[in-house]
Amino acid sequence: MSQSSNSNSGPGKNLDDLFRESIGKQEFTPSPGVWKSLNWKLLFKELIHFNFINVPKLALVSVSGGILVIASLTYWALQPAGKSLLPAGPVTQSQSVARPVTIQNQVGVASSEPLTLNEKQTINPPAREVKPVQPVSVPVKRNLTSGALIASNVKTGNSPSPSEPSPVPDPAFIKHESESTNKVPPSIIDLLDPLEFSNFDLSSAPDTISFIRSGEVFTYVHEKMPLPSFFSCNLGVAPEMALYNSNGATTTEFNYWVNAGIAYHYSRFSIRTGLGLGYTYDEGVYKMQYRSNDSVSFYKEVIGYYPDPVNPSKIIYITRNHAIYDSVTHIADDRTRNRYTYLQIPLLLGYNLFETSKFCLGFEVGPAVSFLISEKKAEPSIDIPNGRLIKLEDSSPSRLPTNWQLWVRLTIGYQFTKHWGLEINPYYKYFLTSPVQSTETGKPSTQAFGIDLGIQYHFGRKSIKK
Amino acid sequence: MVIDEQIVKDCIAGKRQAQRLLFDTFAPPMLGVCMRYCRDRDEAEDILQEAFIKVFQNIHSFRGEGSLAGWIKRVIVNHAINYINKRNKIARHEKIDEIRETEILDMNENVEFPDEYNPALLLKLIQELPAGYRTVFNLHIFEDYGHKEIAEALGISENTSKTQLFKARRWLKNKIEENRQKKNLK
């Protein structure tokens, strides 16, 4: 280091000492903005590395609360007139379709419109003898097609008998029906006499129900719907723990992924692909060789002597130790943390073991390929006081540009609206080809466990109303 | 400056409270170091901030062999040197003067100064030094760098380093003398 030129003879100081002693240990308090700015920079760096450990709790709570509020609002906003879009029971693969029927010049058309009744409306059964002034299209209540509902109507027995004369319709009601075109007319089911549903034609085809009401035939055909098939896309993040086994030693690293994918669902089966971008980490190993001047021994310098007062024939020497320095070569190693960016493309085949309108549980299996797109190696810390670096060798295992994996993952989905849902997919990856190059000592094996958390959107998924 | 091992571990784990504690403990002396390498406080605080990001990112490489303060100071000084190098504040092609090292030593040893100089004034004088002089003077006087190390760190020749140091000393001596004369006249 520096040649000592700091003789301080006399009452004053030389220039170097003056500065060294006056301002060598000077301290200044940084302005408060320094830490604030530093804090933001650190937070930003953590966020772009998917590390959320220092995100303020208030921000986490706010974001979580915001997501819940938005999800709730979306859920309620998408419900027509207070009815849920989602069926309560399991999805069935057949639906009933009402055919248009002709009833006394009135054409009943199946409609999915919900039926509402004005509180002031009174429902009077129409009389067959009285023809309406003009034909009125009356939507048939969708539930009319259900055999269960028909049966329930049969059980209801508080209506007048078919033999009894039908009351004359109230002209006010007819007028009301004709004029109030904006209002939904009452369902025909409400106008029918339940007791007249008793005549079923059991000779029809199994998917057809016919019944006769007052001499007119109503036919309802149950059509089998095609198996549900739709596309879905998803976006999520996946923290992952990777285990690197090499020479019996296992090292663990945490990786982070952002995944986006698209899937095609056919019945309970699905096929999924997508893109994932993520950071993986491992340990960099550097071997350093440096030379430093170290004390290797010492010698004693005689700086005085005197005769032993007890035994004057002996002489006692006063000595001082002097260290002997020599340049010594050292070998050390330094561990760093390297970061690699990968792009992964999976191809997964899935099967839903269990599914309801809101939940589904299944699994997906398939291969995935990862491409190394960038690597960032940390510089080794060369902390050699009084030494000189001779050689620096990077012994980190080199990464291969591509690797193949086999994925197995459990898929758990929760559908909170018709289209939107959450998914939680714990997974396991087995690396068919190692991400790092084989070394002389053996081929390293790698496995990873993780959990993929995200949202999914279903395109054109059919929902069944109650 | 009592920073125990646990705080260092917490800093490695990225815990903000520990980082804040480390910053609060070491920022004042380190800002003093930065102030010597810069012209003003704003620039010094910028260097301090960026250097502390490096400290937190690389604290895992602190092996506990020396003092933590010494390690942080080395990071700060290295960052200050990089910062100055990036800004091309060093005149890399300085004309090598024919100065014998004995002259440098003579100049340092033959001049004596009284003790009563105001530290703020001395810091101001350092900050007013041309960037090249200032960096070499700081590295040699405060960080105990030899000319060879200064040459390697700044990418200049050893002779340039010696020249810069000589000129820095002469400049400072003249300024101090000027100040002393002004004070006597008053």
Short mmCIF file of C-alpha atoms in Angstrom, two decimals, chain B residues 22 81 91 129 178:
data_model
loop_
_atom_site.label_atom_id
_atom_site.label_comp_id
_atom_site.label_asym_id
_atom_site.label_seq_id
_atom_site.Cartn_x
_atom_site.Cartn_y
_atom_site.Cartn_z
CA LEU B 22 -27.60 -1.40 8.33
CA ILE B 81 -14.33 4.96 -8.78
CA ALA B 91 -7.85 12.74 -17.67
CA LEU B 129 -9.93 19.85 -6.68
CA GLU B 178 -4.07 31.64 0.49
#
